[in-house]
Amino acid sequence: MDNSTLAVKHLTKFFGKKQALSNITFECQKGHIVGLIGANGAGKTTIMKSILSMIKSDGDISINGQTSTFDNHKILSEVGSLIEYPGIYPYMSGRDHLKIFTDDTKDKAQRIQDIITELNLKDYIDKRAKGYSLGMKQKLGIAMALVNDPSLVILDEPMNGLDPKATKDLRELILKKKAAGTTFLISSHILGELQKLAEDLIVIDHGKVIKKTTMASLLENNNHYLTLSTNNDPQTFDILKQANYTICSTDPLKIILPSEKSVENIMELLASNNITVRDLRHIDDDLEDSVLKIIAK
Amino acid sequence: MLNLYHQEMFKLMKKRSTWICTILLVVQNIAFAIIGKSYPRFVPRQLFADDFATISFIIFIMIAASASIISTEFEYNTIKNMVSKSYSRQTILFSKWLAILTYSSVIFFFITLLSYINKVVLYGTDFSLTNKLPGINLPTWQYWLLTVATNFFTMWLLLSAVFLMASMLKKGTTAITLGIVGYFAISVVGRIMFLIINKWDFIKWNPINLMNYPSQLAFPDLEKLTHLNNTEMFAGSAVYMILFMGLGMYLFSKKEV
Ligand SMILES: Nc1ncnc2c1ncn2[C@@H]1O[C@H](COP(=O)(O)OP(=O)(O)OP(=O)(O)O)[C@@H](O)[C@H]1O
Ligand SMILES: [Mg+2]
């Protein structure tokens, strides 16, 4: 058996006649954080629901080497999840929720206490969930997904409704669990956030996997830009054009940097033409730009 | 399995409505016992044998509890937490049945005990439990316990249908309404139904007719209208229960969330 915590093969799903997923195949390696990206309606939630046997679909799903199906999914005891929005009983307190969803082990109370501390829930954990705000419910849902220390965690838009502090707490918690060997499959529209977390990426469009890559190699292929402001922009434009630089815009003057070394070359070139550089900025494409490019193809 | 059953019981106990309904049943039971004492034309003995009319109220509450134990999971979106664990859908539904079975048994037992206490405290020697009720060929205590037991049994015929409807429909209120309508169906369509049964005998096997079981035990003459003896009543109800529960289980096990 290979080292994958989750292996999805040929996953296909129809809602009536409408095909939501077609032949989705991917793997999540143990201890990796895998980002699932795609436009609204691309099929991210549907993939996650299929893995969690919430919906019936065709294809093979195996978790820690064990097959899981809609009718037989014992292995899901090793999976924690939060799909779309959290399911919460309004008449119970947050602590009651954690109590009923935490496996009955010796350190049950300790694990509940730990997750309360880690996600900073203590102020309201003993109040009835009826009065919780969106973000409070979201944090409780995440706590329920993580409290059993599952080997695989599936989170659908986990940052939904979280404030910056809570987002940071969650990011740190995810990274901590990852370091301890937990595997994550996370979908998010907040690509900046995913960029800080995920190392592997799966891009979905119209129910198909259109790219499987790592964060590093995706960002590596990104363009780097330089914006310039000088005492004579039109003349700079001509000089750079003659030197065969690709110019993206003229106001402000923006060019593509072919390599890191070229900043030096440009400075020398401009100095020799008696042009004074007033401002100089280095800009990188981020994950968002890369993803938009992939989807636009 | 046991774990899920504990979860269901825990949730039931955490619901305020569980406790409010229980208190209301106690208040109703005592109030009717007092009224029966003050207005003897209510036939205290008959009233006592029906647990001071509390049985009907328990049935309403159990209809609501059965429908909502399923439908609230969908309303609160919590069904996702349950099915995305190792439990099969069958186990989930089964533990819900067990929870309602526990709840209804405890309430029936408790209210029957309370009725006995009311009888002793309020009525003392007004009537004896060993005497027979007019027109009924059983000692009062036997008739009383038989009424409670058959009502409990027939209630489960109704509840199995409510469970089935709750698995089919997403809205709990619809299942509750249909359950309560079903409970009153005998009194509404009873007459017409008996006429139809006279014409086409096989209609006697419809579940509404089977709900006459408790009344027929008290008034054996009813058999002339229902065309079913007590054993047939019992067996017919059991078959419907298994059918409804089985179908409900089948539908629930296919459910996507
Ligand atoms: N229960 C359903 N019945 C019918 N169609 C559905 C159902 N659930 C999802 N779909 C369809 O399947 C497709 C994928 O939906 P899905 O919810 O997986 O998208 P998503 O990638 O999670 O989108 P978002 O970013 O908006 O959450 C959509 O076209 C949607 O219309
Ligand atoms: Mg989604």
Coordinates of C-alpha atoms and ligand atoms in Angstrom, one line a residue:
Chain A
M1 CA 0.0 0.0 0.0
D2 CA 1.2 3.5 -0.7
N3 CA 1.5 6.3 1.7
S4 CA -1.8 8.0 1.0
T5 CA -4.3 8.7 3.7
L6 CA -7.0 9.3 1.2
A7 CA -7.3 7.9 -2.3
V8 CA -10.2 8.9 -4.5
K9 CA -10.5 7.0 -7.9
H10 CA -12.9 7.7 -10.8
L11 CA -15.4 9.5 -8.6
T12 CA -18.5 10.3 -10.6
K13 CA -21.8 11.8 -9.4
F14 CA -25.0 12.6 -11.1
F15 CA -27.8 14.7 -9.6
G16 CA -30.6 13.5 -11.8
K17 CA -29.4 14.0 -15.3
K18 CA -26.9 16.7 -14.3
Q19 CA -23.4 15.4 -14.0
A20 CA -21.7 17.1 -11.0
L21 CA -18.5 15.1 -10.9
S22 CA -16.8 13.2 -13.7
N23 CA -13.9 10.8 -13.1
I24 CA -12.3 12.6 -10.2
T25 CA -9.0 10.9 -9.2
F26 CA -6.6 12.3 -6.6
E27 CA -4.7 11.3 -3.5
C28 CA -3.8 13.0 -0.2
Q29 CA -0.5 12.0 1.2
K30 CA -0.1 11.4 4.9
G31 CA 0.7 14.6 6.8
H32 CA 0.0 16.8 3.9
I33 CA -2.4 19.7 3.6
V34 CA -4.2 19.5 0.3
G35 CA -6.1 22.5 -1.0
L36 CA -9.2 21.9 -3.2
I37 CA -9.9 25.0 -5.4
G38 CA -12.5 25.8 -7.9
A39 CA -15.2 28.3 -8.8
N40 CA -18.7 28.2 -7.2
G41 CA -20.5 25.1 -8.3
A42 CA -17.3 23.4 -9.5
G43 CA -18.0 20.4 -7.3
K44 CA -15.8 20.8 -4.2
T45 CA -18.5 20.2 -1.7
T46 CA -19.8 17.3 -3.8
I47 CA -16.4 15.6 -3.7
M48 CA -16.2 16.0 0.1
K49 CA -19.8 14.7 0.6
S50 CA -19.0 11.7 -1.5
I51 CA -15.9 10.9 0.6
L52 CA -17.9 11.3 3.8
S53 CA -20.7 9.0 2.4
M54 CA -23.3 11.8 2.8
I55 CA -24.2 11.2 -0.8
K56 CA -24.1 8.2 -3.1
S57 CA -21.6 8.3 -5.9
D58 CA -19.7 5.9 -8.2
G59 CA -16.0 5.3 -7.9
D60 CA -13.6 4.1 -5.3
I61 CA -12.7 5.8 -2.0
S62 CA -10.1 4.4 0.3
I63 CA -9.1 5.9 3.6
N64 CA -5.9 4.6 5.4
G65 CA -6.0 1.7 2.9
Q66 CA -9.6 0.7 3.8
T67 CA -12.4 1.0 1.3
S68 CA -15.3 3.2 2.3
T69 CA -18.7 3.2 0.6
F70 CA -22.1 4.8 1.1
D71 CA -23.5 1.8 2.9
N72 CA -20.3 0.7 4.7
H73 CA -18.1 3.4 6.1
K74 CA -16.7 2.2 9.4
I75 CA -13.3 3.8 8.6
L76 CA -15.0 7.2 8.8
S77 CA -14.4 6.9 12.6
E78 CA -10.9 8.1 11.7
V79 CA -12.1 11.2 9.8
G80 CA -13.2 14.5 11.2
S81 CA -15.2 16.9 9.0
L82 CA -17.0 20.2 8.6
I83 CA -19.0 20.5 5.4
E84 CA -20.7 23.8 4.3
Y85 CA -22.1 25.1 7.6
P86 CA -21.9 23.4 11.0
G87 CA -24.8 21.2 12.3
I88 CA -25.7 22.5 15.7
Y89 CA -28.5 21.7 18.2
P90 CA -29.7 25.1 19.4
Y91 CA -30.9 23.7 22.7
M92 CA -27.5 22.3 23.8
S93 CA -24.4 24.1 24.9
G94 CA -21.1 23.9 22.9
R95 CA -19.7 21.6 25.6
D96 CA -22.6 19.2 25.2
H97 CA -21.9 19.0 21.5
L98 CA -18.3 18.2 22.1
K99 CA -19.3 15.6 24.7
I100 CA -21.6 13.7 22.4
F101 CA -19.2 13.7 19.5
T102 CA -16.0 12.9 21.3
D103 CA -15.0 9.2 21.3
D104 CA -15.2 7.6 24.7
T105 CA -11.6 7.3 25.6
K106 CA -9.8 7.8 28.9
D107 CA -8.5 11.3 27.9
K108 CA -11.9 12.4 26.6
A109 CA -12.3 15.3 29.1
Q110 CA -8.7 16.4 28.5
R111 CA -9.2 16.5 24.7
I112 CA -12.4 18.5 25.0
Q113 CA -10.5 21.0 27.3
D114 CA -7.6 21.2 24.8
I115 CA -9.7 22.0 21.8
I116 CA -11.6 24.7 23.8
T117 CA -8.3 26.3 24.7
E118 CA -6.8 26.0 21.2
L119 CA -9.8 27.5 19.5
N120 CA -10.5 30.0 22.3
L121 CA -14.1 28.9 22.9
K122 CA -14.2 29.2 26.7
D123 CA -16.3 32.4 26.8
Y124 CA -19.4 30.8 25.4
I125 CA -18.8 27.0 25.4
D126 CA -21.2 26.5 28.3
K127 CA -24.0 28.7 26.9
R128 CA -26.8 27.3 24.7
A129 CA -25.8 27.3 21.0
K130 CA -29.1 29.1 20.2
G131 CA -27.4 32.4 20.9
Y132 CA -24.2 31.8 19.0
S133 CA -23.1 34.1 16.2
L134 CA -22.1 32.7 12.8
G135 CA -18.4 32.6 13.7
M136 CA -19.0 31.1 17.1
K137 CA -21.0 28.3 15.4
Q138 CA -18.2 27.8 12.8
K139 CA -15.6 27.5 15.5
L140 CA -17.7 25.0 17.4
G141 CA -18.1 23.0 14.1
I142 CA -14.3 23.0 13.6
A143 CA -13.8 21.9 17.2
M144 CA -16.1 19.0 16.6
A145 CA -14.2 18.0 13.5
L146 CA -10.8 18.1 15.3
V147 CA -11.6 16.9 18.9
N148 CA -11.1 13.2 18.2
D149 CA -7.6 13.8 16.7
P150 CA -8.6 12.1 13.4
S151 CA -6.0 11.0 11.0
L152 CA -7.8 12.8 8.1
V153 CA -9.7 16.1 8.4
I154 CA -11.9 17.4 5.7
L155 CA -12.9 21.0 5.9
D156 CA -15.2 22.9 3.5
E157 CA -14.6 26.6 3.6
P158 CA -13.3 26.5 7.2
M159 CA -12.6 30.2 7.4
N160 CA -16.2 31.1 6.7
G161 CA -17.3 33.8 9.1
L162 CA -14.1 33.8 11.2
D163 CA -12.5 37.1 12.3
P164 CA -8.8 37.7 11.6
K165 CA -7.7 36.5 15.1
A166 CA -9.8 33.3 14.8
T167 CA -8.5 32.7 11.3
K168 CA -4.9 32.9 12.6
D169 CA -5.7 30.6 15.5
L170 CA -7.2 28.1 13.2
R171 CA -4.3 28.3 10.8
E172 CA -1.8 27.7 13.6
L173 CA -3.9 24.8 14.9
I174 CA -4.0 23.2 11.5
L175 CA -0.3 23.5 11.0
K176 CA 0.3 22.1 14.4
K177 CA -1.9 19.0 13.7
K178 CA -0.2 18.6 10.3
A179 CA 3.2 18.6 12.0
A180 CA 1.9 15.8 14.2
G181 CA 0.9 13.8 11.1
T182 CA -2.7 14.7 10.4
T183 CA -3.8 14.9 6.8
F184 CA -6.0 17.7 5.7
L185 CA -8.3 18.3 2.7
I186 CA -9.4 21.9 2.7
S187 CA -11.5 23.8 0.2
S188 CA -11.4 27.6 0.4
H189 CA -12.2 30.6 -1.7
I190 CA -9.8 32.7 0.4
L191 CA -6.8 31.7 -1.7
G192 CA -4.5 33.9 0.3
E193 CA -5.3 31.8 3.3
L194 CA -4.9 28.6 1.4
Q195 CA -1.5 29.8 0.1
K196 CA -0.3 30.0 3.7
L197 CA -1.5 26.4 4.5
A198 CA -1.7 24.0 1.6
E199 CA 1.3 22.3 0.0
D200 CA -0.6 20.3 -2.6
L201 CA -3.3 21.7 -4.8
I202 CA -6.1 20.2 -6.7
V203 CA -8.0 22.5 -9.1
I204 CA -11.5 21.5 -10.0
D205 CA -13.7 23.0 -12.8
H206 CA -17.1 21.8 -13.9
G207 CA -16.7 18.6 -12.0
K208 CA -13.3 17.7 -13.4
V209 CA -9.8 17.8 -12.0
I210 CA -8.0 20.3 -14.3
K211 CA -4.8 20.5 -12.4
K212 CA -2.9 18.6 -9.7
T213 CA 0.2 20.4 -8.5
T214 CA 2.1 21.6 -5.5
M215 CA 1.9 25.1 -4.2
A216 CA 5.6 25.6 -4.7
S217 CA 5.7 24.6 -8.4
L218 CA 2.5 26.5 -9.1
L219 CA 4.0 29.7 -7.7
E220 CA 7.3 29.1 -9.3
N221 CA 5.8 29.4 -12.7
N222 CA 4.3 32.7 -11.8
N223 CA 5.4 36.0 -13.4
H224 CA 7.4 38.5 -11.4
Y225 CA 6.9 42.2 -12.2
L226 CA 8.7 45.5 -11.7
T227 CA 6.9 48.8 -11.5
L228 CA 9.0 51.9 -12.1
S229 CA 8.6 55.6 -11.6
T230 CA 11.2 57.8 -13.2
N231 CA 11.9 61.5 -14.1
N232 CA 11.1 60.6 -17.7
D233 CA 8.7 57.7 -18.1
P234 CA 8.2 58.0 -21.9
Q235 CA 11.9 57.8 -22.5
T236 CA 12.3 54.9 -20.1
F237 CA 9.5 53.1 -22.0
D238 CA 11.5 53.5 -25.3
I239 CA 14.7 52.3 -23.7
L240 CA 13.2 49.2 -22.1
K241 CA 11.3 48.4 -25.3
Q242 CA 14.4 48.5 -27.3
A243 CA 16.1 46.3 -24.8
N244 CA 13.3 43.7 -25.5
Y245 CA 11.6 43.8 -22.1
T246 CA 7.9 43.0 -22.0
I247 CA 5.9 46.0 -21.0
C248 CA 2.6 45.4 -19.4
S249 CA 1.4 48.9 -18.7
T250 CA 2.6 52.4 -19.1
D251 CA 0.9 54.2 -16.3
P252 CA 2.4 53.1 -14.0
L253 CA 5.2 51.7 -16.0
K254 CA 5.2 47.9 -15.4
I255 CA 7.4 45.3 -17.0
I256 CA 7.8 41.5 -16.6
L257 CA 11.0 40.5 -14.9
P258 CA 12.6 37.7 -16.8
S259 CA 14.9 36.8 -13.9
E260 CA 16.0 38.2 -10.6
K261 CA 19.3 39.4 -12.1
S262 CA 17.5 41.7 -14.5
V263 CA 16.8 44.4 -11.8
E264 CA 20.5 45.1 -11.7
N265 CA 20.7 45.2 -15.6
I266 CA 17.7 47.6 -15.8
M267 CA 19.2 49.9 -13.2
E268 CA 22.5 50.1 -15.1
L269 CA 20.8 50.6 -18.4
L270 CA 18.7 53.5 -17.1
A271 CA 21.6 55.1 -15.3
S272 CA 23.7 55.0 -18.5
N273 CA 20.8 56.9 -20.2
N274 CA 20.8 59.5 -17.4
I275 CA 17.4 58.5 -16.1
T276 CA 16.7 58.9 -12.4
V277 CA 14.6 56.1 -10.8
R278 CA 12.3 57.6 -8.2
D279 CA 10.4 54.5 -7.1
L280 CA 10.8 50.8 -7.8
R281 CA 8.6 48.0 -6.8
H282 CA 8.8 44.2 -7.1
I283 CA 5.4 42.5 -7.6
D284 CA 4.7 38.7 -7.6
D285 CA 1.6 36.9 -8.9
D286 CA 0.0 35.1 -6.0
L287 CA -2.1 32.0 -5.9
E288 CA -5.1 33.8 -7.0
D289 CA -3.6 35.0 -10.2
S290 CA -2.3 31.5 -10.9
V291 CA -5.6 29.9 -10.3
L292 CA -7.4 32.4 -12.4
K293 CA -5.0 31.7 -15.2
I294 CA -5.6 27.9 -15.0
I295 CA -9.3 28.3 -14.9
A296 CA -9.3 30.7 -17.8
K297 CA -7.5 28.2 -20.0
Chain B
M1 CA -24.8 1.4 18.7
L2 CA -25.0 1.8 22.5
N3 CA -23.0 5.0 22.1
L4 CA -25.6 6.3 19.6
Y5 CA -28.5 5.3 21.9
H6 CA -26.8 7.2 24.7
Q7 CA -26.5 10.2 22.4
E8 CA -30.2 10.1 21.5
M9 CA -31.2 9.9 25.2
F10 CA -28.8 12.7 26.0
K11 CA -30.3 15.0 23.4
L12 CA -33.8 14.1 24.5
M13 CA -33.0 15.0 28.1
K14 CA -31.4 18.3 27.0
K15 CA -34.5 19.4 25.2
R16 CA -36.6 21.6 27.3
S17 CA -39.8 20.4 25.6
T18 CA -39.2 16.9 27.0
W19 CA -39.4 18.2 30.5
I20 CA -42.2 20.7 29.9
C21 CA -44.4 18.0 28.3
T22 CA -43.7 15.7 31.2
I23 CA -44.7 18.3 33.7
L24 CA -47.9 19.1 31.7
L25 CA -48.8 15.4 31.7
V26 CA -48.4 15.3 35.5
V27 CA -50.5 18.5 36.0
Q28 CA -53.2 17.2 33.6
N29 CA -53.3 13.8 35.3
I30 CA -53.7 15.3 38.8
A31 CA -56.2 17.9 37.6
F32 CA -58.4 15.3 36.0
A33 CA -58.3 13.2 39.1
I34 CA -59.5 16.1 41.1
I35 CA -62.2 17.0 38.6
G36 CA -63.3 13.3 38.6
K37 CA -63.6 13.5 42.4
S38 CA -65.7 16.7 42.3
Y39 CA -68.0 15.7 39.4
P40 CA -68.8 12.0 39.9
R41 CA -70.8 11.9 36.7
F42 CA -67.5 11.4 34.9
V43 CA -67.5 7.9 36.3
P44 CA -64.3 7.9 38.4
R45 CA -63.6 4.3 37.8
Q46 CA -63.7 4.6 34.0
L47 CA -61.6 7.8 34.2
F48 CA -59.0 6.0 36.4
A49 CA -58.8 3.1 34.0
D50 CA -57.8 5.5 31.2
D51 CA -55.1 6.9 33.5
F52 CA -57.3 10.0 33.9
A53 CA -57.3 10.6 30.2
T54 CA -53.6 11.2 30.2
I55 CA -53.0 8.3 27.7
S56 CA -54.4 10.4 24.8
F57 CA -52.1 13.3 25.7
I58 CA -49.1 11.0 26.0
I59 CA -49.9 9.7 22.5
F60 CA -49.9 13.3 21.1
I61 CA -46.6 14.0 22.7
M62 CA -45.1 10.8 21.4
I63 CA -46.2 11.6 17.9
A64 CA -44.5 14.9 18.1
A65 CA -41.3 13.4 19.7
S66 CA -41.1 10.6 17.1
A67 CA -41.5 13.0 14.1
S68 CA -39.0 15.6 15.5
I69 CA -36.3 13.1 16.6
I70 CA -35.8 12.6 12.8
S71 CA -36.8 15.9 11.3
T72 CA -34.8 18.1 13.6
E73 CA -31.6 16.4 12.5
F74 CA -32.4 17.7 9.0
E75 CA -33.5 21.1 10.1
Y76 CA -30.4 21.7 12.2
N77 CA -28.2 20.1 9.6
T78 CA -26.9 17.8 12.3
I79 CA -27.6 14.7 10.3
K80 CA -24.4 15.4 8.5
N81 CA -22.4 15.0 11.7
M82 CA -24.1 11.6 12.2
V83 CA -23.8 10.0 8.8
S84 CA -20.2 11.2 8.2
K85 CA -19.1 9.0 11.1
S86 CA -18.7 5.2 11.2
Y87 CA -22.4 4.5 12.0
S88 CA -24.6 3.2 9.3
R89 CA -27.9 4.9 8.6
Q90 CA -29.7 1.8 9.9
T91 CA -28.0 2.1 13.3
I92 CA -28.8 5.8 13.5
L93 CA -32.5 5.2 12.9
F94 CA -32.6 2.1 15.2
S95 CA -31.1 4.1 18.1
K96 CA -33.8 6.7 17.5
W97 CA -36.5 4.1 17.7
L98 CA -35.0 2.8 20.9
A99 CA -34.8 6.3 22.4
I100 CA -38.5 6.9 21.8
L101 CA -39.3 3.4 23.0
T102 CA -37.5 4.2 26.3
Y103 CA -39.1 7.6 26.5
S104 CA -42.6 6.3 25.9
S105 CA -42.2 3.3 28.3
V106 CA -40.9 5.5 31.1
I107 CA -43.8 8.0 30.7
F108 CA -46.5 5.3 30.5
F109 CA -45.1 3.6 33.6
F110 CA -44.7 6.9 35.5
I111 CA -48.2 8.2 34.6
T112 CA -49.8 4.8 35.4
L113 CA -48.1 4.8 38.8
L114 CA -49.2 8.4 39.3
S115 CA -52.8 7.5 38.5
Y116 CA -52.6 4.7 41.1
I117 CA -51.3 7.2 43.7
N118 CA -54.2 9.6 42.7
K119 CA -56.7 6.8 43.2
V120 CA -55.3 5.9 46.6
V121 CA -55.0 9.5 47.8
L122 CA -58.1 11.1 46.3
Y123 CA -60.5 8.2 46.0
G124 CA -59.5 6.0 48.9
T125 CA -62.3 3.5 49.2
D126 CA -64.7 5.3 46.8
F127 CA -64.3 2.3 44.5
S128 CA -62.5 -1.0 44.8
L129 CA -59.9 -2.2 42.3
T130 CA -61.2 -5.7 42.6
N131 CA -64.8 -5.0 41.7
K132 CA -66.0 -5.1 38.2
L133 CA -66.9 -2.0 36.2
P134 CA -70.5 -2.0 34.9
G135 CA -70.7 -3.8 31.6
I136 CA -67.2 -5.0 31.7
N137 CA -66.4 -8.5 32.7
L138 CA -63.0 -7.8 34.4
P139 CA -61.9 -6.6 37.8
T140 CA -61.1 -2.9 37.6
W141 CA -57.4 -3.4 38.1
Q142 CA -57.1 -5.9 35.2
Y143 CA -59.2 -3.7 33.0
W144 CA -57.0 -0.7 33.9
L145 CA -53.7 -2.4 33.1
L146 CA -55.1 -4.0 29.9
T147 CA -56.2 -0.6 28.7
V148 CA -52.8 0.9 29.4
A149 CA -51.0 -2.0 27.7
T150 CA -53.1 -2.1 24.6
N151 CA -53.0 1.7 24.2
F152 CA -49.3 1.5 24.4
F153 CA -49.3 -1.2 21.7
T154 CA -51.7 0.6 19.4
M155 CA -49.7 3.9 19.9
W156 CA -46.7 2.1 18.4
L157 CA -48.8 1.2 15.3
L158 CA -49.3 5.0 14.9
L159 CA -45.7 5.8 15.8
S160 CA -44.3 3.4 13.2
A161 CA -46.4 5.3 10.6
V162 CA -45.1 8.6 11.9
F163 CA -41.5 7.4 11.7
L164 CA -42.1 6.3 8.2
M165 CA -43.6 9.7 7.2
A166 CA -40.7 11.5 9.0
S167 CA -38.2 9.5 6.9
M168 CA -40.1 10.4 3.7
L169 CA -40.9 14.0 4.3
K170 CA -38.4 16.6 5.3
K171 CA -40.7 18.7 7.4
G172 CA -41.4 17.4 10.9
T173 CA -44.6 19.3 11.3
T174 CA -46.2 17.5 8.4
A175 CA -45.5 14.1 10.0
I176 CA -46.9 15.4 13.3
T177 CA -50.0 16.7 11.7
L178 CA -50.6 13.5 9.8
G179 CA -50.0 11.4 13.0
I180 CA -52.6 13.4 15.0
V181 CA -55.1 13.2 12.1
G182 CA -54.4 9.5 12.1
Y183 CA -55.2 9.3 15.8
F184 CA -58.6 11.0 15.3
A185 CA -59.3 9.1 12.2
I186 CA -61.2 6.4 14.0
S187 CA -63.7 8.8 15.5
V188 CA -64.1 10.6 12.2
V189 CA -64.4 7.8 9.7
G190 CA -65.3 5.0 12.1
R191 CA -69.0 4.9 11.1
I192 CA -68.4 4.9 7.4
M193 CA -65.5 2.5 7.7
F194 CA -67.7 0.0 9.5
L195 CA -70.3 0.3 6.7
I196 CA -67.7 -0.4 4.1
I197 CA -66.3 -3.3 6.1
N198 CA -69.8 -4.8 6.1
K199 CA -69.7 -4.7 2.3
W200 CA -66.1 -5.6 1.5
D201 CA -64.8 -7.8 4.3
F202 CA -61.1 -7.4 3.5
I203 CA -61.2 -3.7 4.3
K204 CA -61.2 -4.8 7.9
W205 CA -57.5 -5.2 7.7
N206 CA -56.8 -1.4 7.3
P207 CA -54.7 0.1 10.0
I208 CA -57.4 2.6 11.2
N209 CA -59.7 -0.3 12.0
L210 CA -56.8 -2.0 13.9
M211 CA -56.6 1.1 16.1
N212 CA -59.9 -0.1 17.7
Y213 CA -57.9 -2.7 19.5
P214 CA -58.0 -1.0 23.0
S215 CA -61.7 -0.2 22.7
Q216 CA -62.5 -3.7 21.6
L217 CA -60.8 -5.2 24.7
A218 CA -63.0 -3.1 26.9
F219 CA -66.2 -3.6 24.8
P220 CA -66.0 -7.0 23.2
D221 CA -69.2 -6.2 21.2
L222 CA -67.2 -4.0 19.0
E223 CA -66.0 -7.1 17.3
K224 CA -69.3 -7.2 15.4
L225 CA -68.3 -3.9 13.7
T226 CA -64.6 -4.5 13.3
H227 CA -65.0 -8.1 12.1
L228 CA -61.7 -8.9 13.7
N229 CA -61.1 -10.8 17.0
N230 CA -58.5 -9.7 19.5
T231 CA -55.8 -12.0 18.3
E232 CA -56.3 -10.8 14.7
M233 CA -56.2 -7.2 15.9
F234 CA -52.9 -7.9 17.7
A235 CA -51.3 -9.8 14.8
G236 CA -52.5 -7.3 12.2
S237 CA -51.1 -4.4 14.1
A238 CA -47.8 -6.2 14.5
V239 CA -47.6 -6.9 10.8
Y240 CA -48.3 -3.2 9.9
M241 CA -45.7 -2.1 12.5
I242 CA -43.0 -4.3 11.0
L243 CA -44.0 -3.1 7.5
F244 CA -44.0 0.6 8.3
M245 CA -40.7 0.4 10.3
G246 CA -39.1 -1.7 7.6
L247 CA -40.1 0.7 4.8
G248 CA -39.0 3.7 7.0
M249 CA -35.7 2.0 7.5
Y250 CA -35.3 1.3 3.8
L251 CA -36.0 4.9 2.9
F252 CA -33.8 6.3 5.6
S253 CA -30.9 4.1 4.6
K254 CA -31.0 5.6 1.1
K255 CA -31.1 9.1 2.2
E256 CA -28.6 11.6 0.9
V257 CA -27.8 14.6 3.1
Ligands
LIG1 N1 -28.5 18.3 -4.0 C1 -28.2 18.7 -5.2 N2 -29.1 18.5 -6.2 C2 -28.8 18.9 -7.5 N3 -27.7 19.5 -7.8 C3 -26.7 19.7 -6.9 C4 -26.9 19.3 -5.5 N4 -25.8 19.6 -4.9 C5 -25.0 20.2 -5.7 N5 -25.5 20.2 -7.0 C6 -24.8 20.7 -8.2 O1 -23.5 20.1 -8.3 C7 -22.6 21.1 -8.7 C8 -21.4 21.2 -7.7 O2 -21.9 21.7 -6.5 P1 -21.0 21.9 -5.3 O3 -21.8 22.3 -4.1 O4 -20.1 20.7 -5.1 O5 -20.1 23.1 -5.7 P2 -18.9 23.8 -4.9 O6 -17.7 23.7 -5.7 O7 -18.9 23.4 -3.5 O8 -19.4 25.3 -4.9 P3 -19.2 26.5 -3.9 O9 -17.9 27.1 -4.1 O10 -20.3 27.4 -4.3 O11 -19.5 25.9 -2.5 C9 -23.3 22.4 -8.9 O12 -23.6 22.6 -10.2 C10 -24.6 22.2 -8.1 O13 -25.7 22.8 -8.8
MG2 MG -19.3 24.2 -1.6

